[in-house]
Amino acid sequence: MDERPLGIRSCITDGDG
């Protein structure tokens, strides 16, 4: 959950895919 409203980094950081 960096600072990307799209959720690209969020997915990677979360590790959910």
Backbone as numpy.savetxt, mean C-alpha at the origin, in Angstrom:
# Nx Ny Nz CAx CAy CAz Cx Cy Cz
1.42 1.38 4.04 0.58 2.58 4.04 1.45 3.83 4.04
2.10 4.06 2.94 2.96 5.24 2.83 2.10 6.50 2.75
2.10 7.14 1.61 1.26 8.31 1.41 0.67 8.26 0.02
0.19 7.06 -0.37 -0.35 6.89 -1.71 -1.85 6.63 -1.63
-2.66 7.56 -2.15 -4.11 7.44 -2.11 -4.62 6.29 -2.97
-3.75 5.84 -3.89 -4.15 4.77 -4.79 -4.12 3.43 -4.06
-3.15 3.29 -3.16 -3.08 2.05 -2.39 -2.10 1.07 -2.99
-1.14 1.57 -3.78 -0.16 0.68 -4.40 0.87 0.26 -3.36
1.43 1.23 -2.69 2.43 0.96 -1.65 1.74 0.33 -0.45
0.51 0.73 -0.22 -0.26 0.22 0.91 -0.36 -1.30 0.82
-0.56 -1.79 -0.38 -0.69 -3.23 -0.58 0.63 -3.93 -0.30
1.72 -3.32 -0.75 3.03 -3.92 -0.57 3.44 -3.90 0.90
3.18 -2.77 1.54 3.57 -2.63 2.94 2.70 -3.54 3.81
1.46 -3.71 3.42 0.53 -4.55 4.18 0.85 -6.02 3.95
1.30 -6.33 2.75 1.64 -7.72 2.44 0.40 -8.55 2.18
-0.68 -7.87 1.85 -1.92 -8.57 1.57 -2.00 -8.97 0.10
-1.27 -8.23 -0.70 -1.29 -8.53 -2.12 -2.08 -7.49 -2.87
